[in-house]
mmCIF file of C-alpha atoms in Angstrom:
data_model
loop_
_atom_site.group_PDB
_atom_site.id
_atom_site.type_symbol
_atom_site.label_atom_id
_atom_site.label_comp_id
_atom_site.label_asym_id
_atom_site.label_seq_id
_atom_site.Cartn_x
_atom_site.Cartn_y
_atom_site.Cartn_z
ATOM 1 C CA MET B 224 38.033 21.872 23.079
ATOM 2 C CA GLY B 225 38.974 21.147 19.419
ATOM 3 C CA LYS B 226 38.812 17.385 20.042
ATOM 4 C CA TYR B 227 35.281 17.667 21.430
ATOM 5 C CA ARG B 228 34.124 19.829 18.543
ATOM 6 C CA LEU B 229 35.573 17.290 16.056
ATOM 7 C CA LEU B 230 33.915 14.409 17.953
ATOM 8 C CA PHE B 231 30.581 16.286 17.999
ATOM 9 C CA VAL B 232 30.800 16.982 14.253
ATOM 10 C CA SER B 233 31.672 13.310 13.563
ATOM 11 C CA VAL B 234 28.744 12.044 15.646
ATOM 12 C CA PHE B 235 26.400 14.589 13.992
ATOM 13 C CA ILE B 236 27.485 13.451 10.503
ATOM 14 C CA MET B 237 27.046 9.770 11.422
ATOM 15 C CA LEU B 238 23.554 10.401 12.780
ATOM 16 C CA SER B 239 22.613 12.544 9.803
ATOM 17 C CA CYS B 240 23.759 9.878 7.360
ATOM 18 C CA SER B 241 22.130 6.983 9.189
ATOM 19 C CA ASN B 242 18.687 8.552 9.610
ATOM 20 C CA PRO B 243 17.817 8.724 5.879
ATOM 21 C CA GLN B 244 18.925 5.109 5.459
ATOM 22 C CA LYS B 245 16.734 4.069 8.371
ATOM 23 C CA LYS B 246 13.791 5.988 6.943
ATOM 24 C CA ALA B 247 14.289 4.385 3.517
ATOM 25 C CA SER B 248 14.473 0.977 5.172
ATOM 26 C CA ASP B 249 11.338 1.699 7.212
ATOM 27 C CA THR B 250 9.537 2.766 4.036
ATOM 28 C CA ASN B 251 10.535 -0.465 2.259
ATOM 29 C CA THR B 252 9.302 -2.492 5.221
ATOM 30 C CA THR B 253 6.000 -0.613 5.183
ATOM 31 C CA LEU B 254 5.598 -1.161 1.442
ATOM 32 C CA SER B 255 6.425 -4.865 1.635
ATOM 33 C CA VAL B 256 4.011 -5.380 4.542
ATOM 34 C CA ALA B 257 1.284 -3.509 2.632
ATOM 35 C CA ASN B 258 1.592 -5.975 -0.267
ATOM 36 C CA ALA B 259 2.604 -9.026 1.756
ATOM 37 C CA VAL B 260 1.356 -12.284 0.287
ATOM 38 C CA PRO B 261 -1.186 -13.932 2.643
ATOM 39 C CA THR B 262 -0.205 -17.337 4.029
ATOM 40 C CA THR B 263 -2.710 -19.257 1.857
ATOM 41 C CA PHE B 264 -1.120 -17.737 -1.236
ATOM 42 C CA ARG B 265 2.557 -18.146 -0.417
ATOM 43 C CA GLY B 266 4.064 -19.778 -3.450
ATOM 44 C CA THR B 267 1.980 -17.666 -5.845
ATOM 45 C CA LEU B 268 4.890 -15.523 -6.975
ATOM 46 C CA THR B 269 7.433 -18.351 -7.028
ATOM 47 C CA SER B 270 5.099 -20.519 -9.106
ATOM 48 C CA HIS B 271 4.146 -17.788 -11.567
ATOM 49 C CA ASN B 272 7.646 -16.384 -11.865
ATOM 50 C CA SER B 273 9.343 -19.720 -12.500
ATOM 51 C CA VAL B 274 7.007 -20.217 -15.485
ATOM 52 C CA ARG B 275 7.689 -16.681 -16.704
ATOM 53 C CA ALA B 276 11.464 -17.093 -16.280
ATOM 54 C CA ARG B 277 11.448 -20.065 -18.670
ATOM 55 C CA VAL B 278 10.477 -17.699 -21.488
ATOM 56 C CA GLY B 279 12.636 -14.784 -20.305
ATOM 57 C CA LEU B 280 9.929 -12.598 -18.753
ATOM 58 C CA LYS B 281 10.160 -10.248 -15.786
ATOM 59 C CA PRO B 282 8.709 -11.503 -12.496
ATOM 60 C CA LEU B 283 5.248 -10.527 -11.278
ATOM 61 C CA HIS B 284 4.619 -8.859 -7.936
ATOM 62 C CA TRP B 285 1.712 -9.456 -5.535
ATOM 63 C CA SER B 286 -1.144 -6.950 -5.509
ATOM 64 C CA ASN B 287 -3.559 -6.728 -2.589
ATOM 65 C CA LYS B 288 -5.864 -4.685 -4.842
ATOM 66 C CA LEU B 289 -6.044 -7.570 -7.345
ATOM 67 C CA ALA B 290 -6.464 -10.074 -4.499
ATOM 68 C CA LYS B 291 -9.446 -8.081 -3.204
ATOM 69 C CA TYR B 292 -10.889 -7.964 -6.734
ATOM 70 C CA ALA B 293 -10.414 -11.750 -7.060
ATOM 71 C CA GLN B 294 -12.023 -12.353 -3.654
ATOM 72 C CA GLN B 295 -15.063 -10.291 -4.680
ATOM 73 C CA TRP B 296 -15.713 -12.630 -7.626
ATOM 74 C CA ALA B 297 -14.916 -15.808 -5.707
ATOM 75 C CA ASN B 298 -17.357 -14.771 -2.960
ATOM 76 C CA HIS B 299 -20.025 -13.841 -5.504
ATOM 77 C CA GLN B 300 -19.762 -17.226 -7.218
ATOM 78 C CA ALA B 301 -19.758 -19.024 -3.859
ATOM 79 C CA ASN B 302 -22.784 -17.130 -2.558
ATOM 80 C CA THR B 303 -24.891 -17.241 -5.712
ATOM 81 C CA GLN B 304 -23.626 -20.138 -7.856
ATOM 82 C CA ASN B 305 -22.190 -22.735 -5.418
ATOM 83 C CA CYS B 306 -18.631 -22.062 -6.685
ATOM 84 C CA TYR B 307 -19.612 -22.540 -10.331
ATOM 85 C CA MET B 308 -16.517 -21.844 -12.424
ATOM 86 C CA LYS B 309 -17.441 -18.932 -14.635
ATOM 87 C CA HIS B 310 -15.397 -15.868 -15.607
ATOM 88 C CA ARG B 311 -16.532 -12.361 -14.798
ATOM 89 C CA PRO B 312 -18.723 -10.887 -17.539
ATOM 90 C CA HIS B 313 -17.272 -8.452 -20.073
ATOM 91 C CA HIS B 314 -20.418 -6.298 -20.141
ATOM 92 C CA SER B 315 -21.016 -3.416 -17.753
ATOM 93 C CA GLY B 316 -22.139 -3.888 -14.182
ATOM 94 C CA PRO B 317 -20.656 -4.333 -10.716
ATOM 95 C CA PHE B 318 -18.707 -7.450 -11.721
ATOM 96 C CA LYS B 319 -17.406 -6.239 -15.107
ATOM 97 C CA GLN B 320 -14.103 -7.879 -16.051
ATOM 98 C CA ILE B 321 -11.260 -5.349 -16.172
ATOM 99 C CA HIS B 322 -8.275 -7.612 -15.396
ATOM 100 C CA GLY B 323 -6.907 -10.870 -16.747
ATOM 101 C CA GLU B 324 -8.368 -13.870 -14.926
ATOM 102 C CA ASN B 325 -7.578 -17.536 -14.312
ATOM 103 C CA LEU B 326 -10.028 -19.828 -12.520
ATOM 104 C CA PHE B 327 -9.627 -23.240 -10.905
ATOM 105 C CA TRP B 328 -12.421 -25.376 -9.427
ATOM 106 C CA ALA B 329 -12.067 -28.429 -7.206
ATOM 107 C CA SER B 330 -14.770 -30.829 -6.125
ATOM 108 C CA PRO B 331 -15.038 -32.059 -2.562
ATOM 109 C CA LYS B 332 -13.471 -35.338 -1.545
ATOM 110 C CA ARG B 333 -16.272 -37.935 -1.225
ATOM 111 C CA TRP B 334 -15.839 -41.182 0.704
ATOM 112 C CA SER B 335 -17.782 -44.427 0.239
ATOM 113 C CA ASP B 336 -19.330 -43.987 3.701
ATOM 114 C CA GLY B 337 -20.896 -40.685 2.556
ATOM 115 C CA LYS B 338 -18.394 -38.458 4.318
ATOM 116 C CA VAL B 339 -17.523 -35.286 2.392
ATOM 117 C CA GLU B 340 -14.291 -33.373 2.974
ATOM 118 C CA LEU B 341 -12.499 -30.408 1.543
ATOM 119 C CA GLN B 342 -9.658 -31.362 -0.807
ATOM 120 C CA GLN B 343 -6.331 -30.025 0.410
ATOM 121 C CA ILE B 344 -5.039 -28.020 -2.534
ATOM 122 C CA SER B 345 -2.282 -25.427 -2.541
ATOM 123 C CA ILE B 346 -1.938 -22.354 -4.727
ATOM 124 C CA SER B 347 1.193 -23.940 -6.203
ATOM 125 C CA GLU B 348 -0.884 -26.915 -7.408
ATOM 126 C CA VAL B 349 -3.474 -24.554 -8.876
ATOM 127 C CA ILE B 350 -0.836 -22.590 -10.806
ATOM 128 C CA LYS B 351 0.876 -25.802 -11.935
ATOM 129 C CA SER B 352 -2.395 -26.984 -13.494
ATOM 130 C CA TRP B 353 -2.516 -23.753 -15.512
ATOM 131 C CA ALA B 354 1.184 -23.785 -16.369
ATOM 132 C CA ASP B 355 0.967 -27.403 -17.590
ATOM 133 C CA GLU B 356 -1.083 -26.103 -20.525
ATOM 134 C CA ASP B 357 2.231 -24.981 -22.051
ATOM 135 C CA ILE B 358 2.442 -28.330 -23.883
ATOM 136 C CA ASP B 359 -0.755 -27.398 -25.736
ATOM 137 C CA TYR B 360 0.470 -23.958 -26.817
ATOM 138 C CA ASN B 361 2.218 -23.549 -30.177
ATOM 139 C CA TYR B 362 4.209 -20.323 -30.242
ATOM 140 C CA ASN B 363 4.774 -20.371 -34.024
ATOM 141 C CA SER B 364 1.063 -20.504 -34.816
ATOM 142 C CA ASN B 365 0.132 -18.641 -31.604
ATOM 143 C CA SER B 366 -2.636 -21.123 -30.951
ATOM 144 C CA CYS B 367 -3.712 -23.994 -28.732
ATOM 145 C CA ARG B 368 -3.638 -27.577 -29.915
ATOM 146 C CA LEU B 369 -7.025 -28.508 -31.405
ATOM 147 C CA GLY B 370 -9.417 -29.493 -28.624
ATOM 148 C CA ALA B 371 -7.052 -28.294 -25.894
ATOM 149 C CA GLN B 372 -6.984 -25.269 -23.630
ATOM 150 C CA CYS B 373 -3.948 -23.042 -23.133
ATOM 151 C CA GLY B 374 -5.339 -19.611 -22.184
ATOM 152 C CA HIS B 375 -4.459 -20.027 -18.504
ATOM 153 C CA TYR B 376 -0.833 -20.590 -19.463
ATOM 154 C CA THR B 377 -0.727 -17.657 -21.884
ATOM 155 C CA GLN B 378 -2.157 -15.349 -19.211
ATOM 156 C CA ILE B 379 0.629 -16.394 -16.821
ATOM 157 C CA VAL B 380 3.274 -15.597 -19.451
ATOM 158 C CA TRP B 381 1.681 -12.461 -20.882
ATOM 159 C CA HIS B 382 4.624 -10.102 -21.428
ATOM 160 C CA GLU B 383 2.840 -6.926 -20.277
ATOM 161 C CA THR B 384 1.446 -8.380 -17.056
ATOM 162 C CA GLN B 385 3.180 -7.058 -13.950
ATOM 163 C CA ALA B 386 0.987 -7.987 -10.972
ATOM 164 C CA VAL B 387 -1.155 -10.831 -9.678
ATOM 165 C CA GLY B 388 -3.585 -11.250 -6.807
ATOM 166 C CA CYS B 389 -5.472 -14.419 -5.898
ATOM 167 C CA ALA B 390 -8.400 -15.559 -3.774
ATOM 168 C CA ILE B 391 -10.318 -18.675 -2.794
ATOM 169 C CA ALA B 392 -13.914 -19.381 -1.813
ATOM 170 C CA ILE B 393 -15.117 -22.567 -0.147
ATOM 171 C CA CYS B 394 -18.735 -23.526 -0.769
ATOM 172 C CA PRO B 395 -21.114 -25.324 1.627
ATOM 173 C CA ASP B 396 -20.729 -28.550 -0.393
ATOM 174 C CA LYS B 397 -16.936 -28.261 0.199
ATOM 175 C CA SER B 398 -16.161 -27.479 -3.435
ATOM 176 C CA GLN B 399 -13.713 -24.618 -3.924
ATOM 177 C CA LEU B 400 -13.130 -21.876 -6.437
ATOM 178 C CA TRP B 401 -9.705 -20.276 -6.875
ATOM 179 C CA VAL B 402 -9.379 -16.973 -8.735
ATOM 180 C CA CYS B 403 -6.230 -15.145 -9.817
ATOM 181 C CA ASN B 404 -6.425 -11.751 -11.494
ATOM 182 C CA TYR B 405 -3.675 -10.132 -13.538
ATOM 183 C CA ASN B 406 -2.806 -6.565 -14.440
ATOM 184 C CA PRO B 407 -2.322 -5.496 -17.133
ATOM 185 C CA PRO B 408 -4.511 -8.250 -18.586
ATOM 186 C CA GLY B 409 -3.468 -10.497 -21.447
ATOM 187 C CA ASN B 410 -4.795 -12.956 -24.012
ATOM 188 C CA TYR B 411 -5.566 -10.449 -26.744
ATOM 189 C CA ILE B 412 -6.617 -12.155 -29.963
ATOM 190 C CA GLY B 413 -3.888 -12.051 -32.588
ATOM 191 C CA GLU B 414 -1.117 -11.091 -30.121
ATOM 192 C CA ARG B 415 1.589 -13.431 -28.866
ATOM 193 C CA PRO B 416 2.013 -13.653 -25.104
ATOM 194 C CA TYR B 417 5.787 -13.063 -25.270
#
């Protein structure tokens, strides 16, 4: 009888110990699925975080909330402006800018026979175009080279930013607008990104 009681107690302890671990694991799976990066945007975190790692910054995580916010603006520009590349306004209204934002526009591919196609562009290429602005950023003077742009790069490496979410809209003319939003935002005048 003592052997069975000891076996029962051992099995009870094993089950008791394994259930919390399983629940914690299930919770992590649920959380990671809730903020899973959509297929179109795989490479977003790797691309951003490799740029951030070069200057010793913590990695970003994907935010579905920011992705939804980005998609709202991309859709608005596609539906009203034919994918015109313009940032959200800073004044009040339904599209007021509250997050950091990077934009990328691509024209359609046009052939000599008049055929028009969508350019095949990946999120990694989009982020690379922004990250390549690093050559135009001077950390010592905290400024861009005269006549150059570097604000996309500085938003990627903004030290306070923790999350990113991206979206794309394709317009009837096969142009495309990519939007990435960042939280907390960056690019405050007079502050260094890192």
